[in-house]
PDB file of C-alpha atoms in Angstrom:
ATOM      1  CA  MET A   1      26.230  -2.639  21.933  1.00 84.00           C
ATOM      2  CA  THR A   2      24.730  -0.017  19.680  1.00 95.00           C
ATOM      3  CA  ILE A   3      23.393  -0.699  16.264  1.00 97.00           C
ATOM      4  CA  VAL A   4      24.536   1.933  13.778  1.00 97.00           C
ATOM      5  CA  ILE A   5      22.583   2.473  10.685  1.00 98.00           C
ATOM      6  CA  ASP A   6      23.962   4.756   7.924  1.00 98.00           C
ATOM      7  CA  ILE A   7      21.514   6.788   5.872  1.00 97.00           C
ATOM      8  CA  TRP A   8      22.377   7.913   2.441  1.00 97.00           C
ATOM      9  CA  THR A   9      20.289  10.291   0.301  1.00 96.00           C
ATOM     10  CA  TRP A  10      20.733  11.431  -3.364  1.00 95.00           C
ATOM     11  CA  GLN A  11      18.776  12.859  -6.275  1.00 94.00           C
ATOM     12  CA  LEU A  12      17.902  10.440  -8.967  1.00 95.00           C
ATOM     13  CA  VAL A  13      19.332  12.615 -11.742  1.00 89.00           C
ATOM     14  CA  ASP A  14      22.882  11.394 -12.397  1.00 84.00           C
ATOM     15  CA  SER A  15      23.667   7.789 -13.367  1.00 85.00           C
ATOM     16  CA  ASP A  16      26.323   5.466 -14.351  1.00 90.00           C
ATOM     17  CA  PRO A  17      24.710   2.740 -16.468  1.00 93.00           C
ATOM     18  CA  ALA A  18      28.025   1.164 -17.173  1.00 95.00           C
ATOM     19  CA  VAL A  19      28.101  -0.404 -13.728  1.00 97.00           C
ATOM     20  CA  LEU A  20      24.850  -2.230 -14.171  1.00 97.00           C
ATOM     21  CA  SER A  21      24.485  -5.912 -14.753  1.00 95.00           C
ATOM     22  CA  GLN A  22      22.787  -7.274 -18.000  1.00 95.00           C
ATOM     23  CA  GLU A  23      19.807  -8.172 -15.866  1.00 93.00           C
ATOM     24  CA  GLU A  24      19.620  -4.643 -14.540  1.00 95.00           C
ATOM     25  CA  ARG A  25      19.883  -3.222 -18.116  1.00 95.00           C
ATOM     26  CA  THR A  26      17.159  -5.537 -19.388  1.00 95.00           C
ATOM     27  CA  ARG A  27      14.896  -4.535 -16.561  1.00 94.00           C
ATOM     28  CA  ALA A  28      15.788  -0.677 -17.388  1.00 95.00           C
ATOM     29  CA  ALA A  29      14.813  -1.242 -20.955  1.00 95.00           C
ATOM     30  CA  ARG A  30      11.336  -2.441 -20.211  1.00 96.00           C
ATOM     31  CA  PHE A  31      10.401   0.863 -18.566  1.00 95.00           C
ATOM     32  CA  VAL A  32       7.833   2.529 -20.731  1.00 95.00           C
ATOM     33  CA  PHE A  33       8.737   6.106 -19.670  1.00 95.00           C
ATOM     34  CA  ASP A  34      12.087   7.639 -20.019  1.00 93.00           C
ATOM     35  CA  ARG A  35      11.692   9.247 -16.663  1.00 94.00           C
ATOM     36  CA  ASP A  36      11.096   5.917 -14.832  1.00 94.00           C
ATOM     37  CA  ARG A  37      13.889   4.295 -16.722  1.00 95.00           C
ATOM     38  CA  ASP A  38      16.342   7.109 -15.777  1.00 95.00           C
ATOM     39  CA  ARG A  39      15.470   6.988 -12.136  1.00 95.00           C
ATOM     40  CA  TYR A  40      15.839   3.249 -11.992  1.00 95.00           C
ATOM     41  CA  ILE A  41      19.370   3.471 -13.495  1.00 96.00           C
ATOM     42  CA  ALA A  42      20.156   6.427 -11.255  1.00 96.00           C
ATOM     43  CA  GLY A  43      18.936   4.655  -8.170  1.00 96.00           C
ATOM     44  CA  ARG A  44      20.531   1.296  -8.989  1.00 96.00           C
ATOM     45  CA  SER A  45      23.988   2.495 -10.065  1.00 96.00           C
ATOM     46  CA  ARG A  46      24.444   4.890  -6.930  1.00 96.00           C
ATOM     47  CA  LEU A  47      23.383   1.784  -4.801  1.00 97.00           C
ATOM     48  CA  ARG A  48      26.180  -0.249  -6.344  1.00 97.00           C
ATOM     49  CA  HIS A  49      28.705   2.634  -5.776  1.00 96.00           C
ATOM     50  CA  ILE A  50      27.675   2.866  -2.137  1.00 97.00           C
ATOM     51  CA  LEU A  51      27.678  -0.790  -1.356  1.00 97.00           C
ATOM     52  CA  GLY A  52      30.851  -1.133  -3.188  1.00 97.00           C
ATOM     53  CA  THR A  53      32.500   1.171  -0.584  1.00 96.00           C
ATOM     54  CA  TYR A  54      31.397  -1.146   2.165  1.00 97.00           C
ATOM     55  CA  LEU A  55      32.418  -4.412   0.433  1.00 96.00           C
ATOM     56  CA  ASN A  56      35.646  -2.977  -1.011  1.00 96.00           C
ATOM     57  CA  GLN A  57      34.531  -3.989  -4.413  1.00 96.00           C
ATOM     58  CA  ALA A  58      34.066  -2.132  -7.777  1.00 97.00           C
ATOM     59  CA  PRO A  59      30.382  -1.224  -8.301  1.00 97.00           C
ATOM     60  CA  ILE A  60      30.023  -3.713 -11.166  1.00 96.00           C
ATOM     61  CA  ASP A  61      31.317  -6.588  -9.024  1.00 97.00           C
ATOM     62  CA  VAL A  62      28.579  -6.019  -6.368  1.00 97.00           C
ATOM     63  CA  LYS A  63      26.538  -9.301  -6.657  1.00 95.00           C
ATOM     64  CA  PHE A  64      22.785  -9.303  -5.729  1.00 94.00           C
ATOM     65  CA  SER A  65      20.708 -12.285  -4.663  1.00 90.00           C
ATOM     66  CA  TYR A  66      16.977 -12.121  -4.159  1.00 87.00           C
ATOM     67  CA  GLY A  67      14.592 -13.245  -1.457  1.00 79.00           C
ATOM     68  CA  ASN A  68      11.342 -15.053  -1.952  1.00 76.00           C
ATOM     69  CA  TYR A  69       9.584 -11.611  -2.421  1.00 74.00           C
ATOM     70  CA  GLY A  70      12.085 -10.096  -4.746  1.00 78.00           C
ATOM     71  CA  ARG A  71      14.122  -8.171  -2.196  1.00 84.00           C
ATOM     72  CA  PRO A  72      17.798  -7.841  -3.151  1.00 89.00           C
ATOM     73  CA  TRP A  73      20.593  -8.769  -0.656  1.00 89.00           C
ATOM     74  CA  VAL A  74      24.295  -9.032  -0.682  1.00 94.00           C
ATOM     75  CA  ASN A  75      26.569 -11.038   1.596  1.00 91.00           C
ATOM     76  CA  GLY A  76      27.911  -9.206   4.761  1.00 90.00           C
ATOM     77  CA  LEU A  77      25.479  -6.246   4.704  1.00 95.00           C
ATOM     78  CA  GLN A  78      21.873  -5.379   5.423  1.00 95.00           C
ATOM     79  CA  PHE A  79      20.464  -2.480   3.358  1.00 97.00           C
ATOM     80  CA  ASN A  80      17.152  -1.087   2.080  1.00 96.00           C
ATOM     81  CA  LEU A  81      16.453   1.236  -0.597  1.00 96.00           C
ATOM     82  CA  SER A  82      13.463   3.462  -0.855  1.00 97.00           C
ATOM     83  CA  HIS A  83      12.558   6.377  -3.296  1.00 95.00           C
ATOM     84  CA  THR A  84      10.018   8.902  -3.906  1.00 96.00           C
ATOM     85  CA  ASP A  85       9.789  11.219  -6.954  1.00 93.00           C
ATOM     86  CA  ASP A  86      13.421  12.083  -7.698  1.00 94.00           C
ATOM     87  CA  LEU A  87      14.830  11.359  -4.273  1.00 96.00           C
ATOM     88  CA  ALA A  88      16.368   8.101  -3.095  1.00 96.00           C
ATOM     89  CA  CYS A  89      17.197   7.005   0.553  1.00 97.00           C
ATOM     90  CA  LEU A  90      19.383   4.182   1.416  1.00 97.00           C
ATOM     91  CA  ALA A  91      19.795   2.506   4.833  1.00 98.00           C
ATOM     92  CA  VAL A  92      22.947   0.287   5.411  1.00 98.00           C
ATOM     93  CA  LEU A  93      23.794  -1.897   8.490  1.00 96.00           C
ATOM     94  CA  GLN A  94      26.772  -4.016   8.844  1.00 95.00           C
ATOM     95  CA  THR A  95      25.368  -6.257  11.451  1.00 94.00           C
ATOM     96  CA  PRO A  96      22.781  -9.000  10.826  1.00 93.00           C
ATOM     97  CA  HIS A  97      19.682  -7.165  12.157  1.00 95.00           C
ATOM     98  CA  GLN A  98      16.519  -7.046  10.000  1.00 95.00           C
ATOM     99  CA  LEU A  99      16.253  -3.680   8.563  1.00 97.00           C
ATOM    100  CA  GLY A 100      13.507  -1.757   6.500  1.00 96.00           C
ATOM    101  CA  LEU A 101      13.288   1.810   5.308  1.00 97.00           C
ATOM    102  CA  ASP A 102      10.446   3.867   3.576  1.00 97.00           C
ATOM    103  CA  ILE A 103      10.198   7.517   2.399  1.00 98.00           C
ATOM    104  CA  GLU A 104       6.958   8.950   0.837  1.00 97.00           C
ATOM    105  CA  ALA A 105       6.324  12.521  -0.662  1.00 97.00           C
ATOM    106  CA  VAL A 106       3.579  14.077   1.494  1.00 97.00           C
ATOM    107  CA  ARG A 107       0.463  14.752  -0.690  1.00 95.00           C
ATOM    108  CA  PRO A 108      -3.131  15.077  -0.016  1.00 94.00           C
ATOM    109  CA  ILE A 109      -4.626  11.782   0.494  1.00 92.00           C
ATOM    110  CA  ASP A 110      -8.184  10.203   0.601  1.00 92.00           C
ATOM    111  CA  LEU A 111      -8.560   8.716   4.098  1.00 91.00           C
ATOM    112  CA  ASP A 112     -10.432   6.006   2.425  1.00 94.00           C
ATOM    113  CA  VAL A 113      -6.904   4.494   1.792  1.00 94.00           C
ATOM    114  CA  ALA A 114      -6.377   4.443   5.594  1.00 96.00           C
ATOM    115  CA  GLN A 115      -9.805   2.761   6.166  1.00 94.00           C
ATOM    116  CA  ALA A 116      -8.750  -0.030   3.744  1.00 93.00           C
ATOM    117  CA  HIS A 117      -5.360  -0.624   5.118  1.00 93.00           C
ATOM    118  CA  PHE A 118      -4.863   0.548   8.619  1.00 96.00           C
ATOM    119  CA  ALA A 119      -5.688  -1.430  11.734  1.00 97.00           C
ATOM    120  CA  PRO A 120      -8.770  -0.470  13.714  1.00 96.00           C
ATOM    121  CA  ARG A 121      -6.616   1.052  16.467  1.00 97.00           C
ATOM    122  CA  GLU A 122      -4.625   3.160  14.071  1.00 98.00           C
ATOM    123  CA  MET A 123      -7.863   4.265  12.289  1.00 97.00           C
ATOM    124  CA  ASN A 124      -9.402   5.460  15.548  1.00 97.00           C
ATOM    125  CA  ALA A 125      -6.241   7.349  16.484  1.00 98.00           C
ATOM    126  CA  LEU A 126      -6.104   9.000  13.076  1.00 98.00           C
ATOM    127  CA  LEU A 127      -9.784  10.130  13.231  1.00 97.00           C
ATOM    128  CA  ALA A 128      -9.370  11.446  16.891  1.00 97.00           C
ATOM    129  CA  LEU A 129      -6.848  14.065  15.543  1.00 97.00           C
ATOM    130  CA  PRO A 130      -7.793  17.420  14.195  1.00 97.00           C
ATOM    131  CA  MET A 131      -8.381  17.626  10.418  1.00 95.00           C
ATOM    132  CA  ASP A 132      -5.138  19.528   9.743  1.00 95.00           C
ATOM    133  CA  ALA A 133      -3.144  16.875  11.411  1.00 97.00           C
ATOM    134  CA  ARG A 134      -4.427  13.821   9.619  1.00 97.00           C
ATOM    135  CA  VAL A 135      -2.358  13.917   6.499  1.00 97.00           C
ATOM    136  CA  PRO A 136       0.935  13.997   8.321  1.00 97.00           C
ATOM    137  CA  ALA A 137      -0.328  11.432  10.623  1.00 98.00           C
ATOM    138  CA  PHE A 138      -1.368   9.203   7.783  1.00 98.00           C
ATOM    139  CA  TYR A 139       2.257   9.373   6.373  1.00 98.00           C
ATOM    140  CA  ARG A 140       3.723   8.687   9.823  1.00 98.00           C
ATOM    141  CA  CYS A 141       1.773   5.568   9.961  1.00 98.00           C
ATOM    142  CA  TRP A 142       2.272   4.425   6.505  1.00 97.00           C
ATOM    143  CA  THR A 143       6.036   4.785   6.298  1.00 98.00           C
ATOM    144  CA  ARG A 144       6.355   3.219   9.669  1.00 98.00           C
ATOM    145  CA  LYS A 145       4.349   0.240   8.586  1.00 97.00           C
ATOM    146  CA  GLU A 146       6.217  -0.083   5.263  1.00 95.00           C
ATOM    147  CA  ALA A 147       9.467   0.240   7.001  1.00 96.00           C
ATOM    148  CA  TYR A 148       8.328  -2.684   9.118  1.00 96.00           C
ATOM    149  CA  LEU A 149       7.174  -4.915   6.462  1.00 94.00           C
ATOM    150  CA  LYS A 150      10.278  -4.320   4.373  1.00 94.00           C
ATOM    151  CA  ALA A 151      12.375  -5.336   7.335  1.00 94.00           C
ATOM    152  CA  ARG A 152      10.530  -8.552   7.552  1.00 92.00           C
ATOM    153  CA  GLY A 153      11.010  -9.095   3.964  1.00 87.00           C
ATOM    154  CA  THR A 154       7.453  -9.488   2.980  1.00 79.00           C
ATOM    155  CA  GLY A 155       6.554  -6.090   1.760  1.00 69.00           C
ATOM    156  CA  LEU A 156       2.869  -5.562   0.964  1.00 67.00           C
ATOM    157  CA  PHE A 157       2.224  -9.401   0.676  1.00 72.00           C
ATOM    158  CA  THR A 158       1.482  -8.917   4.633  1.00 81.00           C
ATOM    159  CA  ASP A 159      -1.893  -7.415   5.452  1.00 85.00           C
ATOM    160  CA  LEU A 160      -1.339  -3.888   6.629  1.00 88.00           C
ATOM    161  CA  SER A 161      -4.008  -4.206   9.090  1.00 89.00           C
ATOM    162  CA  SER A 162      -2.423  -7.189  10.948  1.00 92.00           C
ATOM    163  CA  PHE A 163       0.005  -5.109  13.033  1.00 96.00           C
ATOM    164  CA  VAL A 164      -0.231  -1.648  14.765  1.00 98.00           C
ATOM    165  CA  VAL A 165       2.168   1.343  14.962  1.00 98.00           C
ATOM    166  CA  THR A 166       1.985   4.782  16.647  1.00 98.00           C
ATOM    167  CA  LEU A 167       0.930   7.750  14.582  1.00 98.00           C
ATOM    168  CA  GLY A 168       0.041  10.780  16.714  1.00 97.00           C
ATOM    169  CA  PRO A 169       2.280  13.846  16.517  1.00 96.00           C
ATOM    170  CA  GLN A 170       3.336  13.367  20.206  1.00 95.00           C
ATOM    171  CA  ASP A 171       3.801   9.583  20.043  1.00 96.00           C
ATOM    172  CA  GLU A 172       7.125   7.915  20.229  1.00 97.00           C
ATOM    173  CA  PRO A 173       7.552   5.811  16.991  1.00 98.00           C
ATOM    174  CA  ARG A 174       6.729   2.304  18.001  1.00 98.00           C
ATOM    175  CA  LEU A 175       5.381  -0.985  16.954  1.00 98.00           C
ATOM    176  CA  THR A 176       2.667  -1.827  19.469  1.00 98.00           C
ATOM    177  CA  PHE A 177       1.269  -5.094  18.205  1.00 97.00           C
ATOM    178  CA  CYS A 178       2.399  -7.600  15.571  1.00 94.00           C
ATOM    179  CA  ASP A 179       1.145 -11.195  14.808  1.00 87.00           C
ATOM    180  CA  SER A 180       4.564 -12.664  15.694  1.00 86.00           C
ATOM    181  CA  GLY A 181       4.184 -11.421  19.206  1.00 90.00           C
ATOM    182  CA  ASP A 182       7.646  -9.586  19.386  1.00 94.00           C
ATOM    183  CA  ALA A 183       6.641  -5.993  18.853  1.00 97.00           C
ATOM    184  CA  ALA A 184       8.973  -4.998  21.771  1.00 96.00           C
ATOM    185  CA  ALA A 185      11.919  -6.458  19.797  1.00 97.00           C
ATOM    186  CA  TRP A 186      11.559  -3.908  17.147  1.00 98.00           C
ATOM    187  CA  THR A 187      12.945  -0.184  17.003  1.00 98.00           C
ATOM    188  CA  LEU A 188      11.056   2.298  14.762  1.00 98.00           C
ATOM    189  CA  GLN A 189      12.653   5.768  14.051  1.00 98.00           C
ATOM    190  CA  ASP A 190      11.418   8.637  11.829  1.00 97.00           C
ATOM    191  CA  VAL A 191      13.783   9.694   9.008  1.00 96.00           C
ATOM    192  CA  SER A 192      13.806  13.235   7.959  1.00 92.00           C
ATOM    193  CA  VAL A 193      15.383  13.567   4.360  1.00 91.00           C
ATOM    194  CA  ALA A 194      13.774  16.717   2.859  1.00 90.00           C
ATOM    195  CA  PRO A 195      10.757  19.007   3.433  1.00 90.00           C
ATOM    196  CA  SER A 196       7.499  17.342   2.653  1.00 93.00           C
ATOM    197  CA  ILE A 197       9.055  13.914   2.600  1.00 97.00           C
ATOM    198  CA  ALA A 198       7.939  11.415   5.401  1.00 97.00           C
ATOM    199  CA  GLY A 199      10.320   8.731   6.327  1.00 98.00           C
ATOM    200  CA  ALA A 200      10.866   5.882   8.657  1.00 98.00           C
ATOM    201  CA  LEU A 201      13.051   2.977   9.394  1.00 98.00           C
ATOM    202  CA  ALA A 202      12.629  -0.238  11.296  1.00 98.00           C
ATOM    203  CA  VAL A 203      15.269  -2.517  12.826  1.00 98.00           C
ATOM    204  CA  ARG A 204      14.815  -5.723  14.902  1.00 97.00           C
ATOM    205  CA  SER A 205      17.069  -4.317  17.642  1.00 97.00           C
ATOM    206  CA  ALA A 206      16.067  -6.758  20.508  1.00 96.00           C
ATOM    207  CA  GLY A 207      16.587  -3.993  22.910  1.00 93.00           C
ATOM    208  CA  GLN A 208      19.811  -2.692  21.651  1.00 96.00           C
ATOM    209  CA  ASP A 209      20.341   1.041  21.332  1.00 97.00           C
ATOM    210  CA  VAL A 210      19.996   2.302  17.613  1.00 97.00           C
ATOM    211  CA  ARG A 211      21.977   5.233  16.328  1.00 97.00           C
ATOM    212  CA  VAL A 212      21.469   6.742  12.960  1.00 97.00           C
ATOM    213  CA  VAL A 213      24.416   8.282  11.022  1.00 97.00           C
ATOM    214  CA  ARG A 214      23.799  10.500   8.160  1.00 95.00           C
ATOM    215  CA  ARG A 215      26.253   9.927   5.104  1.00 93.00           C
ATOM    216  CA  ALA A 216      26.895  12.247   2.180  1.00 78.00           C
ATOM    217  CA  ALA A 217      26.002  10.710  -1.255  1.00 67.00           C
ATOM    218  CA  LEU A 218      28.994   9.596  -3.418  1.00 55.00           C
TER     219      LEU A 218
END
């Protein structure tokens, strides 16, 4: 059996606030800056439109529940939304496999951030690379780690140094160690959504093949 993951991307510029719940409207109103509020509405309203197509529901009728760490979920689907600047990316899976996605704009980064959060093996691999290869490698590592944590549902509540992923330019994306002892059960893939944007997804595939399908935004 092949696990099929749909990837949707869109710009956070157009929105449909009429489909938001009262809770979402209240949250939107709390944003201090208009830009952040507009991005939230554009992301959430498009999320409702896309999930509604899978569930055969009107966008406003999509009902979200929330896990212990605040992650939203809906009955019948696995999904994960990530955004950076004006770009949103959504992964959707119609089978009950844990799923995580992360995208990040690639910018210059102080490697003290890596020293503070990466596992020693990751830090050693990063420092072994030429200087001009370290920033891309940092973002490969960061997005793979974030995607894995989002798939587990714990986000940054889990110590980033407690598990290890590959990061070298020639390395296959892979989880090589985790505290649960099931690293081999996970599949990591890089996701290319736009120039200068790093992305990765993680799925607990348990050895099944994983296929990514790119979908046009609605």
